């Protein structure tokens, strides 16, 4: 962090020796249903904030609308509870003007892949450095049980009572298919160690990190991953020294596949639906161009700005 | 000795009516012999450039600078004495041609319904039932509390009735699906709530412009922004004055009970097709959720096919749905046509209900659920001997001012009761002002943010006014 931008933004306390505990991040009792995957994700995120010692005033959580979007209310960092489907543009606005902030985006599946799909595609392409967590429970929970783009086929809801007609949208393939994707990972709410390690890898990545978190809605999709929850052999861990490694889980999750996250073609192949649920990093490339760097500007002096304006106005002088 | 050959470079020529006055040639000219004219060209409406040929040396740099395909060009003999008239592209290329026969209206047909016992339905379901009885078999929507039950009932029933239910990816997709479906001359609707309705406004403006019918049930909730899911009446200005960009209006129906949710939704389809215009049902979050006794009508509607529909058969092949009118004069004509339609709606479609209004000295004006509260309050005030009456607008646009004005002669005061910031009062004042009617003093009972005005609050307010006026 350079002195210039710090004094410019008046934060001034960047290089202090404060230390942060969990209490500095955890705010209020989360009002999600008991058993909701959101609780696990919130716990993992709080643990990450403490481990990385992110100053609460330099950390922003942006959300859209949905159950997941209650996230910023339960943290003592900066929060921005935005508009349905628009969390990514809001976060982009924050990050482009304040590149010194740590920006996290929390969205649901309806939020990100339905009403926000257009923004999602372009956020991946812009590749602005932030962590985008897509909390995917395959249903609209807040409005009480309507089909979302990721609802499994034939899964009955109030708006498709005879079961979802369409193949579910695959957010991993979609993200990996967008030009300039730079980090795509998948984890699950019922494996806290992997959840934590994945979010940590996403945070440490320079660029737009997209993490799809498989989770269950205890009310409407509690059995969606039942088989995989009961049988760890249904899970295939993508492992690599550059990926996510969770040795503490080795005895439980024995199904492993070595996948180099730099290998986009294999990543795309692995993201396709299979008989196993694959968790880990599908693709990572820090060399992808980041919008905030492409558009970075040096600081102009007041004289320079005035000169530039005068030059422009002179064109219209009579 | 050979004669010295001097190359004569042509000077620039311009049809002034084709100049867009961008000024690029002025910047490009090294001799400073081009400047803007001082007069507006009558054909283009712009101030074209003029070239002072006495200074011009024919360098030709202005030809390269001019971005217009028929702009500045080298003067040749071909141009001498030629005058050019800018013509309407429609006349240049002729009218849109088609060999289709003239389409004719296939009218709606009422079908008698067997008498059934009254039912108990929540407001959202009642509106969905009303839509089905009106012949609506096409539903597009996106989940949003407190309106979603309407969509959910349609999701269950429509596929069994050879109908279409689509959960769209957003409200933007929803309104455009309705634009398409309504354009085919079919009856379609959506349920939404305030933030979702905001998202639909662009499409509604297009539907008004292209004269496409459709029914929007807006179960209003607390705002602005995400607000909450409680009942509010803060979209009244949006629905009456702000349906997207441009010259737009739509009939806004405001039910107060589940029975009216059904009846007015049925009526909304008739109005939408009569006027070829969207119709909005303005409910409130409480009305959407509350259950009430509902009696079915005696007839349901088997919809016909309007002659203008892009229905997808040989007879309708000549039809085109569009809201674009490139030529300003054409758009003005189109807007004048819309204005006549809006004036017809204002003259013919005002609806209201009265309770104890005939001799009322204190006129309470309220609609939706606050209208029910106000009804109770009026009855209580009457029992106390206060001459109170309830005037309940059922159309918010057009505001039912014709029925209201005669009541004002006797009224000593008006109390507008609303769950919102005064938008109903704004509609009232605007309607009276346009009529040139001077109202008695207007007072207000307002609650916000999802809180409804209570019966006791209304009684207390009116009672307070009577005491002041006695003292």
PDB file of C-alpha atoms in Angstrom, chain B residues 296-408:
ATOM      1  CA  UNK B 296     -67.552 -16.142  -8.899  1.00  0.00           C
ATOM      2  CA  UNK B 297     -69.175 -14.200 -11.730  1.00  0.00           C
ATOM      3  CA  UNK B 298     -71.972 -15.609 -13.857  1.00  0.00           C
ATOM      4  CA  UNK B 299     -69.885 -15.745 -17.027  1.00  0.00           C
ATOM      5  CA  UNK B 300     -66.358 -16.408 -18.079  1.00  0.00           C
ATOM      6  CA  UNK B 301     -64.786 -15.067 -21.251  1.00  0.00           C
ATOM      7  CA  UNK B 302     -63.667 -17.005 -24.275  1.00  0.00           C
ATOM      8  CA  UNK B 303     -61.272 -14.520 -25.832  1.00  0.00           C
ATOM      9  CA  UNK B 304     -61.443 -13.561 -29.472  1.00  0.00           C
ATOM     10  CA  UNK B 305     -58.591 -12.408 -31.676  1.00  0.00           C
ATOM     11  CA  UNK B 306     -58.237  -8.713 -32.442  1.00  0.00           C
ATOM     12  CA  UNK B 307     -57.682  -7.684 -36.050  1.00  0.00           C
ATOM     13  CA  UNK B 308     -54.439  -5.876 -35.212  1.00  0.00           C
ATOM     14  CA  UNK B 309     -52.781  -8.929 -33.622  1.00  0.00           C
ATOM     15  CA  UNK B 310     -49.552 -10.412 -34.894  1.00  0.00           C
ATOM     16  CA  UNK B 311     -51.304 -13.692 -34.474  1.00  0.00           C
ATOM     17  CA  UNK B 312     -49.206 -15.855 -36.759  1.00  0.00           C
ATOM     18  CA  UNK B 313     -51.733 -16.805 -39.416  1.00  0.00           C
ATOM     19  CA  UNK B 314     -52.283 -15.741 -43.009  1.00  0.00           C
ATOM     20  CA  UNK B 315     -55.035 -13.271 -42.170  1.00  0.00           C
ATOM     21  CA  UNK B 316     -52.865 -11.265 -39.747  1.00  0.00           C
ATOM     22  CA  UNK B 317     -49.767 -11.255 -41.912  1.00  0.00           C
ATOM     23  CA  UNK B 318     -50.080  -7.550 -42.664  1.00  0.00           C
ATOM     24  CA  UNK B 319     -49.765  -6.537 -39.015  1.00  0.00           C
ATOM     25  CA  UNK B 320     -46.686  -5.042 -37.460  1.00  0.00           C
ATOM     26  CA  UNK B 321     -46.116  -4.255 -33.799  1.00  0.00           C
ATOM     27  CA  UNK B 322     -43.790  -1.308 -33.372  1.00  0.00           C
ATOM     28  CA  UNK B 323     -43.362   1.822 -31.310  1.00  0.00           C
ATOM     29  CA  UNK B 324     -40.897   3.556 -33.632  1.00  0.00           C
ATOM     30  CA  UNK B 325     -41.958   6.611 -35.635  1.00  0.00           C
ATOM     31  CA  UNK B 326     -38.797   8.011 -37.192  1.00  0.00           C
ATOM     32  CA  UNK B 327     -40.396  11.070 -38.695  1.00  0.00           C
ATOM     33  CA  UNK B 328     -41.175  13.621 -35.999  1.00  0.00           C
ATOM     34  CA  UNK B 329     -44.481  14.614 -37.553  1.00  0.00           C
ATOM     35  CA  UNK B 330     -45.597  10.972 -37.585  1.00  0.00           C
ATOM     36  CA  UNK B 331     -44.717  10.531 -33.934  1.00  0.00           C
ATOM     37  CA  UNK B 332     -46.625  13.683 -33.113  1.00  0.00           C
ATOM     38  CA  UNK B 333     -49.680  12.253 -34.893  1.00  0.00           C
ATOM     39  CA  UNK B 334     -49.245   8.976 -33.027  1.00  0.00           C
ATOM     40  CA  UNK B 335     -49.022  10.786 -29.696  1.00  0.00           C
ATOM     41  CA  UNK B 336     -52.099  12.793 -30.506  1.00  0.00           C
ATOM     42  CA  UNK B 337     -53.883   9.527 -31.193  1.00  0.00           C
ATOM     43  CA  UNK B 338     -52.687   8.175 -27.840  1.00  0.00           C
ATOM     44  CA  UNK B 339     -53.814  11.394 -26.171  1.00  0.00           C
ATOM     45  CA  UNK B 340     -57.309  10.988 -27.616  1.00  0.00           C
ATOM     46  CA  UNK B 341     -57.320   7.451 -26.267  1.00  0.00           C
ATOM     47  CA  UNK B 342     -56.201   8.667 -22.838  1.00  0.00           C
ATOM     48  CA  UNK B 343     -58.919  11.341 -22.952  1.00  0.00           C
ATOM     49  CA  UNK B 344     -61.505   8.654 -23.796  1.00  0.00           C
ATOM     50  CA  UNK B 345     -60.328   6.631 -20.792  1.00  0.00           C
ATOM     51  CA  UNK B 346     -60.563   9.679 -18.568  1.00  0.00           C
ATOM     52  CA  UNK B 347     -64.104  10.351 -19.753  1.00  0.00           C
ATOM     53  CA  UNK B 348     -65.438   6.806 -19.687  1.00  0.00           C
ATOM     54  CA  UNK B 349     -63.527   4.747 -17.151  1.00  0.00           C
ATOM     55  CA  UNK B 350     -63.650   6.622 -13.863  1.00  0.00           C
ATOM     56  CA  UNK B 351     -64.821   4.290 -11.115  1.00  0.00           C
ATOM     57  CA  UNK B 352     -65.405   4.852  -7.425  1.00  0.00           C
ATOM     58  CA  UNK B 353     -67.451   3.609  -4.493  1.00  0.00           C
ATOM     59  CA  UNK B 354     -69.222   5.657  -1.835  1.00  0.00           C
ATOM     60  CA  UNK B 355     -70.201   4.868   1.723  1.00  0.00           C
ATOM     61  CA  UNK B 356     -72.497   7.324   3.527  1.00  0.00           C
ATOM     62  CA  UNK B 357     -71.437  10.081   1.159  1.00  0.00           C
ATOM     63  CA  UNK B 358     -74.825  11.630   0.389  1.00  0.00           C
ATOM     64  CA  UNK B 359     -74.971  13.978   3.366  1.00  0.00           C
ATOM     65  CA  UNK B 360     -71.333  13.734   4.422  1.00  0.00           C
ATOM     66  CA  UNK B 361     -69.702  16.815   5.879  1.00  0.00           C
ATOM     67  CA  UNK B 362     -66.412  15.035   6.442  1.00  0.00           C
ATOM     68  CA  UNK B 363     -65.259  13.160   3.415  1.00  0.00           C
ATOM     69  CA  UNK B 364     -62.684  10.438   3.971  1.00  0.00           C
ATOM     70  CA  UNK B 365     -60.838   9.428   0.792  1.00  0.00           C
ATOM     71  CA  UNK B 366     -58.976   6.139   0.822  1.00  0.00           C
ATOM     72  CA  UNK B 367     -58.385   3.105  -1.354  1.00  0.00           C
ATOM     73  CA  UNK B 368     -57.028  -0.469  -1.140  1.00  0.00           C
ATOM     74  CA  UNK B 369     -56.781  -1.846   2.401  1.00  0.00           C
ATOM     75  CA  UNK B 370     -56.776   1.652   3.977  1.00  0.00           C
ATOM     76  CA  UNK B 371     -60.151   2.029   2.230  1.00  0.00           C
ATOM     77  CA  UNK B 372     -61.484  -0.822   4.357  1.00  0.00           C
ATOM     78  CA  UNK B 373     -60.072   0.747   7.521  1.00  0.00           C
ATOM     79  CA  UNK B 374     -61.663   4.033   6.527  1.00  0.00           C
ATOM     80  CA  UNK B 375     -65.002   2.297   5.918  1.00  0.00           C
ATOM     81  CA  UNK B 376     -64.962   1.005   9.486  1.00  0.00           C
ATOM     82  CA  UNK B 377     -63.976   4.426  10.745  1.00  0.00           C
ATOM     83  CA  UNK B 378     -66.863   6.090   8.906  1.00  0.00           C
ATOM     84  CA  UNK B 379     -69.349   3.672  10.417  1.00  0.00           C
ATOM     85  CA  UNK B 380     -67.978   4.338  13.900  1.00  0.00           C
ATOM     86  CA  UNK B 381     -68.096   8.104  13.347  1.00  0.00           C
ATOM     87  CA  UNK B 382     -71.689   7.866  12.106  1.00  0.00           C
ATOM     88  CA  UNK B 383     -72.590   5.985  15.299  1.00  0.00           C
ATOM     89  CA  UNK B 384     -71.109   8.906  17.204  1.00  0.00           C
ATOM     90  CA  UNK B 385     -73.248  11.307  15.184  1.00  0.00           C
ATOM     91  CA  UNK B 386     -70.467  12.665  12.990  1.00  0.00           C
ATOM     92  CA  UNK B 387     -71.601  13.062   9.389  1.00  0.00           C
ATOM     93  CA  UNK B 388     -68.655  11.261   7.828  1.00  0.00           C
ATOM     94  CA  UNK B 389     -68.564   9.511   4.479  1.00  0.00           C
ATOM     95  CA  UNK B 390     -66.055   7.405   2.545  1.00  0.00           C
ATOM     96  CA  UNK B 391     -65.222   8.144  -1.061  1.00  0.00           C
ATOM     97  CA  UNK B 392     -63.152   5.258  -2.390  1.00  0.00           C
ATOM     98  CA  UNK B 393     -61.476   5.695  -5.798  1.00  0.00           C
ATOM     99  CA  UNK B 394     -61.445   2.400  -7.686  1.00  0.00           C
ATOM    100  CA  UNK B 395     -59.589   3.902 -10.616  1.00  0.00           C
ATOM    101  CA  UNK B 396     -56.570   5.872  -9.442  1.00  0.00           C
ATOM    102  CA  UNK B 397     -55.917   6.916 -13.038  1.00  0.00           C
ATOM    103  CA  UNK B 398     -58.227   8.291 -14.266  1.00  0.00           C
ATOM    104  CA  UNK B 399     -59.053   9.764 -10.866  1.00  0.00           C
ATOM    105  CA  UNK B 400     -62.862   9.596 -10.373  1.00  0.00           C
ATOM    106  CA  UNK B 401     -63.230  13.322 -10.018  1.00  0.00           C
ATOM    107  CA  UNK B 402     -66.638  13.489 -11.775  1.00  0.00           C
ATOM    108  CA  UNK B 403     -68.259  11.532  -8.964  1.00  0.00           C
ATOM    109  CA  UNK B 404     -66.344  13.397  -6.291  1.00  0.00           C
ATOM    110  CA  UNK B 405     -67.075  16.999  -7.238  1.00  0.00           C
ATOM    111  CA  UNK B 406     -70.837  16.970  -6.410  1.00  0.00           C
ATOM    112  CA  UNK B 407     -69.984  15.613  -2.939  1.00  0.00           C
ATOM    113  CA  UNK B 408     -67.699  18.554  -2.213  1.00  0.00           C
TER     114      UNK B 408
END
